[in-house]
CSV table of C-alpha atoms and ligand atoms in Angstrom, one decimal:
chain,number,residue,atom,x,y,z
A,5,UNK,CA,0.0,0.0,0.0
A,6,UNK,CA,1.0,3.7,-0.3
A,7,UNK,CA,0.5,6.0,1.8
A,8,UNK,CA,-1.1,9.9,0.7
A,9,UNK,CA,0.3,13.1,2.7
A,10,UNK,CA,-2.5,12.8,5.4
A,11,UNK,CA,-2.1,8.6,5.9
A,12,UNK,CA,-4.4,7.3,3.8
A,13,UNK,CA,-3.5,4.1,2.4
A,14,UNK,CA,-4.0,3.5,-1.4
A,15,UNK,CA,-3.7,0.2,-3.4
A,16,UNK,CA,-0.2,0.3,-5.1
A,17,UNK,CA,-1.1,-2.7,-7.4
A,18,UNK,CA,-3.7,-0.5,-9.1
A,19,UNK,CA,-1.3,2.4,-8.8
A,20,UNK,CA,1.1,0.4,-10.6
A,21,UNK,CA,-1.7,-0.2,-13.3
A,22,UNK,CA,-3.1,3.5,-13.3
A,23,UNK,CA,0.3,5.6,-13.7
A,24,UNK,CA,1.6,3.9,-16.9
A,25,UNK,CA,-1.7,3.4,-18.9
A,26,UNK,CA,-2.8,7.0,-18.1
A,27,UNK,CA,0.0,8.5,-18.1
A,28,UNK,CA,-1.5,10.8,-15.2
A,29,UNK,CA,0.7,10.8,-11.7
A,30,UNK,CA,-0.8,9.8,-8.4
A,31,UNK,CA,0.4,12.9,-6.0
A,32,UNK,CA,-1.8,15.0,-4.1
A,33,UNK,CA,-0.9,17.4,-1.3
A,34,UNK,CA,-1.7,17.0,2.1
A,35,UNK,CA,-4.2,20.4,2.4
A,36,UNK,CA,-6.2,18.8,-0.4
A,37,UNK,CA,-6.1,15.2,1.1
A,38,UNK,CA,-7.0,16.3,4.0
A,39,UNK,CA,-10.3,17.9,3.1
A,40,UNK,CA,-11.3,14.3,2.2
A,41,UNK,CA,-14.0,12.7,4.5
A,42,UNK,CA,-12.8,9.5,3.3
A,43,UNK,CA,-10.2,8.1,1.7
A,44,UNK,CA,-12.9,6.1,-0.2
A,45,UNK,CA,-13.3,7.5,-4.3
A,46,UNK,CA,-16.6,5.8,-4.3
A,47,UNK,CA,-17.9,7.3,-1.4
A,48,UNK,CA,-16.2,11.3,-1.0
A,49,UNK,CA,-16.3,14.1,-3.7
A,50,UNK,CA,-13.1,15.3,-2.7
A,51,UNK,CA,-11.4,12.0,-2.6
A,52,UNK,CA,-12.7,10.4,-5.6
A,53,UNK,CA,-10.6,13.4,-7.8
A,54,UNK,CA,-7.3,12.4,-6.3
A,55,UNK,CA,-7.5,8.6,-5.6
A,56,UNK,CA,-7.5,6.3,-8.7
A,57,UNK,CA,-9.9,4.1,-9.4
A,58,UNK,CA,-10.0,0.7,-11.7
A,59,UNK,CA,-12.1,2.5,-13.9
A,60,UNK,CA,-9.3,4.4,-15.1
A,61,UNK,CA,-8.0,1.7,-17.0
A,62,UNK,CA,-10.8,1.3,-19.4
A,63,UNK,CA,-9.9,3.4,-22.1
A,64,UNK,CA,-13.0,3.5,-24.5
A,65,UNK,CA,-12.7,3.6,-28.3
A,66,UNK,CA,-13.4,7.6,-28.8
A,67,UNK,CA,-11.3,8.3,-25.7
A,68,UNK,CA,-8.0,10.0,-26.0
A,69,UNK,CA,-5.6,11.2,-24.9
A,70,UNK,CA,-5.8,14.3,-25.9
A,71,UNK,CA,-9.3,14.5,-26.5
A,72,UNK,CA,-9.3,18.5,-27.3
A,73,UNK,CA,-6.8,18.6,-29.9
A,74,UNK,CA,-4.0,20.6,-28.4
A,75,UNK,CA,-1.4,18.9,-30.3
A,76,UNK,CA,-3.3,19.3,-33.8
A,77,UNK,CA,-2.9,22.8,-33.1
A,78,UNK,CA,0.9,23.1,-31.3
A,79,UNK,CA,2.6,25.7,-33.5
A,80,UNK,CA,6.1,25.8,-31.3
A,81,UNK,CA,7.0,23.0,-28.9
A,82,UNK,CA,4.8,24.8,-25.7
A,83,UNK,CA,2.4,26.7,-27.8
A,84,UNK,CA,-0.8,25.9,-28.7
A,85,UNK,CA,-2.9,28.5,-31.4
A,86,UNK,CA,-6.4,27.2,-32.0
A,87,UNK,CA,-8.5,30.0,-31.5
A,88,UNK,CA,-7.8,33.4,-34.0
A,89,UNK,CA,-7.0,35.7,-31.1
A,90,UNK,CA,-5.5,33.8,-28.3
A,91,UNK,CA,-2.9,31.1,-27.5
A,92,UNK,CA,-2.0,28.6,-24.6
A,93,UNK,CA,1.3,28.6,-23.3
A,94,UNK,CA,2.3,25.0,-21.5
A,95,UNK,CA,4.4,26.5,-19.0
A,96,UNK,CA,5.1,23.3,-16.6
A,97,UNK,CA,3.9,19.5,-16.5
A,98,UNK,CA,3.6,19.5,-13.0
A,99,UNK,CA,0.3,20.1,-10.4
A,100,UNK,CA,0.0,19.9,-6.8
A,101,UNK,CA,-2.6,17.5,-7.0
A,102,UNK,CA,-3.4,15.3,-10.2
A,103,UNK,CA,-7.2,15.4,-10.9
A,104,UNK,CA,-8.1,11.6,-12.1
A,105,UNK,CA,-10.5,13.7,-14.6
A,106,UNK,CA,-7.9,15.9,-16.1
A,107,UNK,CA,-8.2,16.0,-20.1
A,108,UNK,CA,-4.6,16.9,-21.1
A,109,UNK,CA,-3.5,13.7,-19.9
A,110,UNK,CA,-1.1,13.9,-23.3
A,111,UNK,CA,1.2,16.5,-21.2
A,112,UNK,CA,0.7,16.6,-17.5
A,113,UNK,CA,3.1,15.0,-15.2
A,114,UNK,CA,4.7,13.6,-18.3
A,115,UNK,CA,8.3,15.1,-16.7
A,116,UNK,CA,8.6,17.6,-19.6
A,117,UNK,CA,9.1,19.7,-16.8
A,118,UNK,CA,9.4,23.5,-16.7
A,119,UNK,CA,9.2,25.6,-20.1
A,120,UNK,CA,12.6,26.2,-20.9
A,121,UNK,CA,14.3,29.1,-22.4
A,122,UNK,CA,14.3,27.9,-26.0
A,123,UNK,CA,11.3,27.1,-25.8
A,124,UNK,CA,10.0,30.5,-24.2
A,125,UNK,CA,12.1,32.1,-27.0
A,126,UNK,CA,10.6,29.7,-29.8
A,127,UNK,CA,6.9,30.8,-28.4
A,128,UNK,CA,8.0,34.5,-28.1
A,129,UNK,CA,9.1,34.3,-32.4
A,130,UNK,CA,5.6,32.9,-33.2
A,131,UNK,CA,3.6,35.3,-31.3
A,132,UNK,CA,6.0,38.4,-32.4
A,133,UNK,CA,5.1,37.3,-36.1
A,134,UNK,CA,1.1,36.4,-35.2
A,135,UNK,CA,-0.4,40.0,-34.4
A,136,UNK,CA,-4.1,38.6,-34.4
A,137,UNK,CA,-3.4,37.2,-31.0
A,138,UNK,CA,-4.1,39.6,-28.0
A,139,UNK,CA,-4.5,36.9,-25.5
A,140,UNK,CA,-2.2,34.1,-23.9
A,141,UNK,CA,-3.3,31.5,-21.4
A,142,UNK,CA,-0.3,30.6,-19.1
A,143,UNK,CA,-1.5,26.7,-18.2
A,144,UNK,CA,-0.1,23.4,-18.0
A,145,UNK,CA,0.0,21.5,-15.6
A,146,UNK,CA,0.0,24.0,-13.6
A,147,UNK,CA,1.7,27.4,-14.0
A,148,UNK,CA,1.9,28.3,-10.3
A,149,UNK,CA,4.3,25.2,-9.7
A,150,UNK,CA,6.8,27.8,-10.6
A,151,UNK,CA,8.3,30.1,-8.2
A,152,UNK,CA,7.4,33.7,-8.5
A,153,UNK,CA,10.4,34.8,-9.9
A,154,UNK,CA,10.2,32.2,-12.6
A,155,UNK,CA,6.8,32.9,-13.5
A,156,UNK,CA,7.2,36.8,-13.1
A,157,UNK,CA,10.6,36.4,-15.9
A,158,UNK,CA,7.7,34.5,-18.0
A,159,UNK,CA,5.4,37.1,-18.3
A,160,UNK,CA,7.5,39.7,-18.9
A,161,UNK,CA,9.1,38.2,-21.3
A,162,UNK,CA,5.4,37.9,-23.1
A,163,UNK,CA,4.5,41.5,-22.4
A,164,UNK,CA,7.9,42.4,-24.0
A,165,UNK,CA,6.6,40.9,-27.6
A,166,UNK,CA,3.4,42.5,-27.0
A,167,UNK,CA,2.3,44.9,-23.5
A,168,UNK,CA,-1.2,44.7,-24.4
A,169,UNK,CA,-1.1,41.1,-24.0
A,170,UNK,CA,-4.1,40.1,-21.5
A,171,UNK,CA,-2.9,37.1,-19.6
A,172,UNK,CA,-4.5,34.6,-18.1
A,173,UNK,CA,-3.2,31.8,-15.1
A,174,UNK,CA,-5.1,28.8,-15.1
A,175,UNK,CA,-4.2,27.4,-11.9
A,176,UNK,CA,-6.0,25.1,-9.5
A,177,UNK,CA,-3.7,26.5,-6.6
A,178,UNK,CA,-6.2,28.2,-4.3
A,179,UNK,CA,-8.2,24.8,-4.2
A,180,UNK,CA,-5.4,22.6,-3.3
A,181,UNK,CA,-2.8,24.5,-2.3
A,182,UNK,CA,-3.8,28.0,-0.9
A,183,UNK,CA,-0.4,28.4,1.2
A,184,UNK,CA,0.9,28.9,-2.6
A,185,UNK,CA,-1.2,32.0,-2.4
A,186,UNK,CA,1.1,34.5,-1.1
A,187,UNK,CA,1.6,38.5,-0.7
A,188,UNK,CA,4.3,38.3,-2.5
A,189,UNK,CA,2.3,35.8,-5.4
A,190,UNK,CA,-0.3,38.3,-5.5
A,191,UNK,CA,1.8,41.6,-6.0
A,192,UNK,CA,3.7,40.5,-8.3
A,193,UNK,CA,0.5,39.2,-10.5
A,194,UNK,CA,-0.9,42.6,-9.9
A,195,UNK,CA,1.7,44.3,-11.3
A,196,UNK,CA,1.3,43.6,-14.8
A,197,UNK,CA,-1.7,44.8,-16.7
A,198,UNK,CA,-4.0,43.1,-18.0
A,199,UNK,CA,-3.4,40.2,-15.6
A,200,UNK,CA,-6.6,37.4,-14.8
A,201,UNK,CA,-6.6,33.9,-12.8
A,202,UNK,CA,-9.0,31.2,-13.9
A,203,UNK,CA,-9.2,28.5,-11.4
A,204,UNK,CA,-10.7,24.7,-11.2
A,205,UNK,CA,-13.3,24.3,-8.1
A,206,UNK,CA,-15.5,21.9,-8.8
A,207,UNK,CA,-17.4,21.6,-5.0
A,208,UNK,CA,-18.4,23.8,-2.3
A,209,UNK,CA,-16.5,22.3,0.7
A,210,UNK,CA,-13.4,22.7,-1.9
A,211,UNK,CA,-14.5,26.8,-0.5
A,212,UNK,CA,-12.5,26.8,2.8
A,213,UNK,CA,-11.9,29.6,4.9
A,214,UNK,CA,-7.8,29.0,2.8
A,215,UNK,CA,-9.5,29.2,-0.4
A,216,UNK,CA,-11.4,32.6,0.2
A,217,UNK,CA,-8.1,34.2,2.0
A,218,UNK,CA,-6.2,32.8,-1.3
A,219,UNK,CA,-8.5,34.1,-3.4
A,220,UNK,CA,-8.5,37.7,-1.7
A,221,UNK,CA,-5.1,38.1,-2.3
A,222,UNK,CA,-5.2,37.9,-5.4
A,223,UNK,CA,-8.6,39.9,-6.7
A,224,UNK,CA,-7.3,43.1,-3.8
A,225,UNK,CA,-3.8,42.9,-5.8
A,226,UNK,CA,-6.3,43.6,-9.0
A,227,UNK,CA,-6.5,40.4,-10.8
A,228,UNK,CA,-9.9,39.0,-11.3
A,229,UNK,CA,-10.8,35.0,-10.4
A,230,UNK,CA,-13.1,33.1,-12.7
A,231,UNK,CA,-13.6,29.6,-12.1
A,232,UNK,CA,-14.2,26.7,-14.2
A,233,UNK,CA,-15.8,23.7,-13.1
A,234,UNK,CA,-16.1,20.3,-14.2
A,235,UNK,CA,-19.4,18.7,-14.5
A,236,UNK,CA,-18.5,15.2,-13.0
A,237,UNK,CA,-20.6,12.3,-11.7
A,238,UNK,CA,-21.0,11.3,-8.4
A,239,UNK,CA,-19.0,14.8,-7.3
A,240,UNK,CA,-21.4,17.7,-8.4
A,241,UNK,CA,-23.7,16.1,-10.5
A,242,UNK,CA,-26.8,17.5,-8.6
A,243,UNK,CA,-28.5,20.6,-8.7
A,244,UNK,CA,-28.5,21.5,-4.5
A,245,UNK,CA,-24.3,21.0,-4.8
A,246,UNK,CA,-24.1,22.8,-8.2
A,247,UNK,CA,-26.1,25.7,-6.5
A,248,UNK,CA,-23.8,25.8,-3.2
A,249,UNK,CA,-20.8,25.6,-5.5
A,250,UNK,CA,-21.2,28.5,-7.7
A,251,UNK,CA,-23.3,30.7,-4.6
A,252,UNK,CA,-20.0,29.8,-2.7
A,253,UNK,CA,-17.8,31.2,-5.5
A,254,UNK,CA,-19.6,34.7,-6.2
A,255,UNK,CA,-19.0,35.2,-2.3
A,256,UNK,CA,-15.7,34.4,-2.4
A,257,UNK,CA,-15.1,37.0,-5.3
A,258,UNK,CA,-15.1,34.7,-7.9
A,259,UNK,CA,-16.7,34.5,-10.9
A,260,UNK,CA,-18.4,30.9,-11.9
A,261,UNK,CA,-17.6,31.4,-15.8
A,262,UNK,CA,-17.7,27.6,-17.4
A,263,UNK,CA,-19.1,24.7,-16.9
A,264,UNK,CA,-17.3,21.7,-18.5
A,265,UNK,CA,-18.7,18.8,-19.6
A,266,UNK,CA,-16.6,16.2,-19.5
A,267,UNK,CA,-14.0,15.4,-22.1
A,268,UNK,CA,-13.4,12.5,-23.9
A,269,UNK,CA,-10.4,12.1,-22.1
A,270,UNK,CA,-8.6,8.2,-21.8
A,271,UNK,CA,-10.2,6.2,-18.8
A,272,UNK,CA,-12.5,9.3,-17.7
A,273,UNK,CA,-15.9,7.6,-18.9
A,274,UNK,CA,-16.9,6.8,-15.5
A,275,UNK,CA,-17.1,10.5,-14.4
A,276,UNK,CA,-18.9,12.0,-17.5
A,277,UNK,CA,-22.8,12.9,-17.1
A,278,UNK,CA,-25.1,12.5,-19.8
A,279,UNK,CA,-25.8,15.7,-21.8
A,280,UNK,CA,-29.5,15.8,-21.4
A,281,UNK,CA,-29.1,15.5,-17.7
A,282,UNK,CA,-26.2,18.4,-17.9
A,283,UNK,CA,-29.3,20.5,-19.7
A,284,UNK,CA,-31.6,19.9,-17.2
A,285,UNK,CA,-29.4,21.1,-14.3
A,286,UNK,CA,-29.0,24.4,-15.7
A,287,UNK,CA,-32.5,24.7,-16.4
A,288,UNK,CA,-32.8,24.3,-12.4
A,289,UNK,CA,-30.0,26.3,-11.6
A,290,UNK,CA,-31.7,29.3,-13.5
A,291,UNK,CA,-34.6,29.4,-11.6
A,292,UNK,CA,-32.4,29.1,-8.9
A,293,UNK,CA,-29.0,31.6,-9.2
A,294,UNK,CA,-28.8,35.0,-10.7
A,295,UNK,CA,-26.9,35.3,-14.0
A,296,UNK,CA,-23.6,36.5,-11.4
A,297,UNK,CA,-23.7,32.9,-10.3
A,298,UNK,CA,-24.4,31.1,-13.8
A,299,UNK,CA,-21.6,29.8,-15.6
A,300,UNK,CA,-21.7,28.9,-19.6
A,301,UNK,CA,-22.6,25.0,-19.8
A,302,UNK,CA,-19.6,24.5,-22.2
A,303,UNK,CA,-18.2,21.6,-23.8
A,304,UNK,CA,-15.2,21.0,-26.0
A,305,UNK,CA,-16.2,19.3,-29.5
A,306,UNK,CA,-14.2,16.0,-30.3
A,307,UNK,CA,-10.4,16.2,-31.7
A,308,UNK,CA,-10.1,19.8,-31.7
A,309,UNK,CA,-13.5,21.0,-33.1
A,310,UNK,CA,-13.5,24.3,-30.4
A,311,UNK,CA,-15.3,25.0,-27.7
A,312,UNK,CA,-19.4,25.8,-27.7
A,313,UNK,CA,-22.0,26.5,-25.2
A,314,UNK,CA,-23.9,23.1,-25.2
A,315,UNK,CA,-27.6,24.6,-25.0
A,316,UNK,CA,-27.4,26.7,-28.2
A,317,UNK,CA,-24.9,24.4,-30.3
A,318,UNK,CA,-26.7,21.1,-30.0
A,319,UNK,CA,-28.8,20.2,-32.9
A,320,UNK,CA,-30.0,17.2,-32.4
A,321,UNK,CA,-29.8,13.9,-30.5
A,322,UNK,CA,-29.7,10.9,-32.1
A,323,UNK,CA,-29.7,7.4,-30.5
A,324,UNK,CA,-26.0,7.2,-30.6
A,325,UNK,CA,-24.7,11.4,-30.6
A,326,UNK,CA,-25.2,14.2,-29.5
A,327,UNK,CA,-24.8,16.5,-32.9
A,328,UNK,CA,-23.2,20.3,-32.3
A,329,UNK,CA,-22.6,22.9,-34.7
A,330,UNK,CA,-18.9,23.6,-34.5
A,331,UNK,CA,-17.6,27.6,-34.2
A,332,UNK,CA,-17.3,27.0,-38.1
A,333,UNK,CA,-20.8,25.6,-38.5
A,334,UNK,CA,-19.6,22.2,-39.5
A,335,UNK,CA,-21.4,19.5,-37.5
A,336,UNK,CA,-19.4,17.4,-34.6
A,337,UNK,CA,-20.7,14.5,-32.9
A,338,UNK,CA,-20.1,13.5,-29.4
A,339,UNK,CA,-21.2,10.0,-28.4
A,340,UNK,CA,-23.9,9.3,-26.6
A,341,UNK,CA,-22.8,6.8,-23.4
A,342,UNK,CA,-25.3,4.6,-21.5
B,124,SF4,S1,-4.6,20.8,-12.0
B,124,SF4,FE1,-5.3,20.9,-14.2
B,124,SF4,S2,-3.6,20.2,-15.4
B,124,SF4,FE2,-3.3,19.5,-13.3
B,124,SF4,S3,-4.1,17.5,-13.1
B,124,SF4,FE3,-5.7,18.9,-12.5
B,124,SF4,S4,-6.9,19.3,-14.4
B,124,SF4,FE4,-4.9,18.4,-15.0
């Protein structure tokens, strides 16, 4: 057995299984392990995002591992250009804590490691030469696994191609590791111009009293927090947690902006929720939340088709897909599961 930070034991022969077929790491820190009721993935929200189950090793014939296309769209060897105006940055491999739902399972905790200065330099030549983008998400893995100074040489080495940059972290640092939330984090963010944080909270008790001081450092230092959750069964697949969740966000300071459904990442079936149902909770939420608290029910269209709001791209269901219309207008199907 193997032990996580707070003494929970965990099955290494499935842990042996898990981390080679998925790719994905088994680490977690002790803050987030410890808001765990259980150590049980069957039975606790918290615990079933951090301890693997056997279900990950059914990888299911549309699964991939890079079920949103990043690579199909990698222009430099850390940068990915999909969308006209903006571009992600892979900064790092590495997270705190290794969500068993994460979709880039093609990158993180592969030991690529830190972006390097090559590769910062390679990014830097495409984006000098690519005016149309004005934005850059700094993800991963995630970005905050860096120290300050490294990140802080990072983005001014962006704003040097282009000052008018807006910059977004994606980081799931204040939800399970708020201590990484510092002063000096949080001044040196607020620095730059143009500077936002999109996190990952996907249930309310993930809102601790660490999470909201986390968070206020960062939105009093000027940089506003949006969050994106993960619509994930058996974790906040209900309308009651869905509604604490994204009350508990807007009084934190933070801005509930998508709501994922999830991808059609390798061994991830067993946490996806049927679209219809994924409909029907926002049709409850709404009568529930004002729009403050109401994300975009959003999901990411198979192999790189782009990112659409599910309620006004779907077109029809058929027994076997769900059929969107793409940014582009060209259909995309996403499989219907039992
Ligand atoms: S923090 Fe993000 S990149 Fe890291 S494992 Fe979780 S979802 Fe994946």
């Amino acid at each position: 057995m193997r032990d996580t930070p707070d003494g929970r034991q965990l099955d290494e022969e499935l842990l042996r299984g898990v981390e080679p077929l998925t790719r994905l790491p088994f680490g977690v820190s002790r803050y987030y392990a410890g808001l765990a009721a259980s150590g049980d993935p069957n039975a606790d929200p918290i615990a079933a995002q951090f301890v693997p189950r056997p279900e990950e090793l059914v990888s299911l014939p549309y699964e991939s591992s890079d079920p949103i296309g990043d690579k199909r769209f990698l222009v430099t060897s850390r940068l990915v250009h999909h969308y006209r105006d903006r571009a992600l940055l892979l900064v790092n491999d590495r997270c705190a804590t290794y969500c068993r739902h994460c979709f880039r399972r093609h990158f993180t905790g592969h030991g690529g490691g830190r972006l390097t200065d090559e590769q910062l330099e390679e990014a830097c030549a495409y984006l000098a030469r690519t005016p149309a983008i004005r934005e850059l998400l700094l993800s991963g893995g995630d970005p905050l696994m860096l120290s300050d100074q490294e990140l802080e040489s990072v983005i001014a080495r962006l704003k040097k191609v282009d000052p008018g940059y807006i910059i977004r972290i994606c980081t799931r640092m204040p939800v399970v590791l708020p201590s990484r939330m510092t002063d000096s984090l949080a001044s040196m963010l607020g620095g730059f111009d143009s500077m936002w944080m999109v996190i990952h909270t996907n249930h309310p008790r993930e809102i601790t009293d660490d999470f909201r001081a986390g968070v206020r450092l960062v939105t009093r230092a000027g940089v506003p927090v949006l969050n994106q959750a993960v619509l994930l069964r058996g974790i906040n697949d209900d309308v009651d947690t869905l509604e604490a969740l994204f009350r508990g966000l807007v009084r934190a300071g933070v801005k509930p902006y998508y709501l994922f459904q999830g991808d059609l990442a390798a061994g991830t079936a067993h946490f996806r929720v049927p679209i219809e149902r994924g409909i029907e909770l926002m049709r409850e939420l709404r009568g529930r939340l004002s729009g403050l608290a109401l994300p975009t029910y959003a999901v990411d269209l198979p192999g790189g088709g782009g990112k659409v709001p599910v309620e006004s791209a779907l077109l029809r269901t058929e027994p076997d897909a769900y059929v969107f219309s793409g940014p582009d207008g060209v259909e995309f199907r996403y499989p219907r599961e039992a």
